[in-house]
Amino acid sequence: AQSVAQPEDQVNVAEGNPLTVKCTYSVSGNPYLFWYVQYPNRGLQFLLKYITGDNLVKGSYGFEAEFNKSQTSFHLKKPSALVSDSALYFCAVRRWAAGGGNKLTFGTGTQLKVEL
Amino acid sequence: DAGVTQSPTHLIKTRGQHVTLRCSPISGHKSVSWYQQVLGQGPQFIFQYYEKEERGRGNFPDRFSARQFPNYSSELNVNALLLGDSALYLCASSLQLRGQRDTQYFGPGTRLTVL
């Protein structure tokens, strides 16, 4: 079974400061990890993914994520937060399973609030 | 290029009724997946279809069913609606079924309210 934990329900940060949204995962074998963002009353927007290779992954809108295999973590980061980054962020792990498809398993989400 | 589209945007039903939700994938994408997102939770996997065949099923009752058409669009059907079925239903499309570098792209969702 695969699972994702996002330990913080909400993260508050001042505009211009760096932000980190935490994610840890549990999966057998090599993990395929994703970050998505959701704005109010909208679907999920893909930000970035880790499949293999460099542990630092760069994505959309200046976001990046660091894969740490020993700590089973995949934290989302941005050097300088914007008010427009305020949204709900989901970490997800993907793993193929016979009969289970190539499904994404999501965390519970972290609400990011960036204040002036 | 158009992204994943879903219809309708919003839907209100009463308990016991059935509902059909529709999804059109990104052009060229052959796999469609359905997720249920209850308020305050992350999306939960319902089905995955590829080349018109069911390739994965999540832990949902048989009241939930789906199909994929030759043009790769998909329908999700829910029978005998319960209050607990109220949720945002998300459709995602991807190029392949098991591509290592494949990414699922989501539509805007259908908000279902069951009264």
PDB file of N, CA, C and O in Angstrom, chain A residues 1 13 31 34 44 51 81 83 103 115:
ATOM      1  N   ALA A   1       0.847  -1.199   0.000  1.00  0.00           N
ATOM      2  CA  ALA A   1       0.000   0.000   0.000  1.00  0.00           C
ATOM      3  C   ALA A   1       0.878   1.242   0.000  1.00  0.00           C
ATOM      4  O   ALA A   1       1.996   1.227   0.505  1.00  0.00           O
ATOM      5  N   VAL A  13       2.934  32.385   5.586  1.00  0.00           N
ATOM      6  CA  VAL A  13       4.233  32.983   5.280  1.00  0.00           C
ATOM      7  C   VAL A  13       4.015  34.403   4.759  1.00  0.00           C
ATOM      8  O   VAL A  13       2.976  34.700   4.146  1.00  0.00           O
ATOM      9  N   PRO A  31       9.592   5.512  -5.840  1.00  0.00           N
ATOM     10  CA  PRO A  31       8.397   6.369  -5.825  1.00  0.00           C
ATOM     11  C   PRO A  31       8.357   7.329  -6.999  1.00  0.00           C
ATOM     12  O   PRO A  31       9.376   7.848  -7.428  1.00  0.00           O
ATOM     13  N   PHE A  34       4.517  13.652  -6.912  1.00  0.00           N
ATOM     14  CA  PHE A  34       3.918  14.785  -7.602  1.00  0.00           C
ATOM     15  C   PHE A  34       3.465  15.842  -6.606  1.00  0.00           C
ATOM     16  O   PHE A  34       3.119  15.535  -5.458  1.00  0.00           O
ATOM     17  N   LEU A  44      -7.351  20.408 -10.046  1.00  0.00           N
ATOM     18  CA  LEU A  44      -5.953  20.388  -9.641  1.00  0.00           C
ATOM     19  C   LEU A  44      -5.058  20.792 -10.806  1.00  0.00           C
ATOM     20  O   LEU A  44      -5.244  20.335 -11.928  1.00  0.00           O
ATOM     21  N   ILE A  51      10.596  11.653 -10.883  1.00  0.00           N
ATOM     22  CA  ILE A  51      10.552  10.275 -11.378  1.00  0.00           C
ATOM     23  C   ILE A  51      11.868   9.589 -11.065  1.00  0.00           C
ATOM     24  O   ILE A  51      11.918   8.529 -10.463  1.00  0.00           O
ATOM     25  N   ALA A  81       7.819  33.902  -1.715  1.00  0.00           N
ATOM     26  CA  ALA A  81       6.379  33.660  -1.855  1.00  0.00           C
ATOM     27  C   ALA A  81       5.644  34.898  -2.363  1.00  0.00           C
ATOM     28  O   ALA A  81       6.032  36.041  -2.077  1.00  0.00           O
ATOM     29  N   VAL A  83       1.555  36.583  -2.849  1.00  0.00           N
ATOM     30  CA  VAL A  83       0.179  36.474  -2.350  1.00  0.00           C
ATOM     31  C   VAL A  83      -0.636  35.537  -3.247  1.00  0.00           C
ATOM     32  O   VAL A  83      -1.475  34.764  -2.775  1.00  0.00           O
ATOM     33  N   LYS A 103      -2.746   4.621 -10.237  1.00  0.00           N
ATOM     34  CA  LYS A 103      -3.462   5.653  -9.502  1.00  0.00           C
ATOM     35  C   LYS A 103      -2.533   6.559  -8.716  1.00  0.00           C
ATOM     36  O   LYS A 103      -1.437   6.183  -8.317  1.00  0.00           O
ATOM     37  N   GLU A 115       0.742  36.306   3.174  1.00  0.00           N
ATOM     38  CA  GLU A 115       0.205  37.598   3.599  1.00  0.00           C
ATOM     39  C   GLU A 115       1.167  38.735   3.268  1.00  0.00           C
ATOM     40  O   GLU A 115       2.383  38.536   3.260  1.00  0.00           O
TER      41      GLU A 115
END
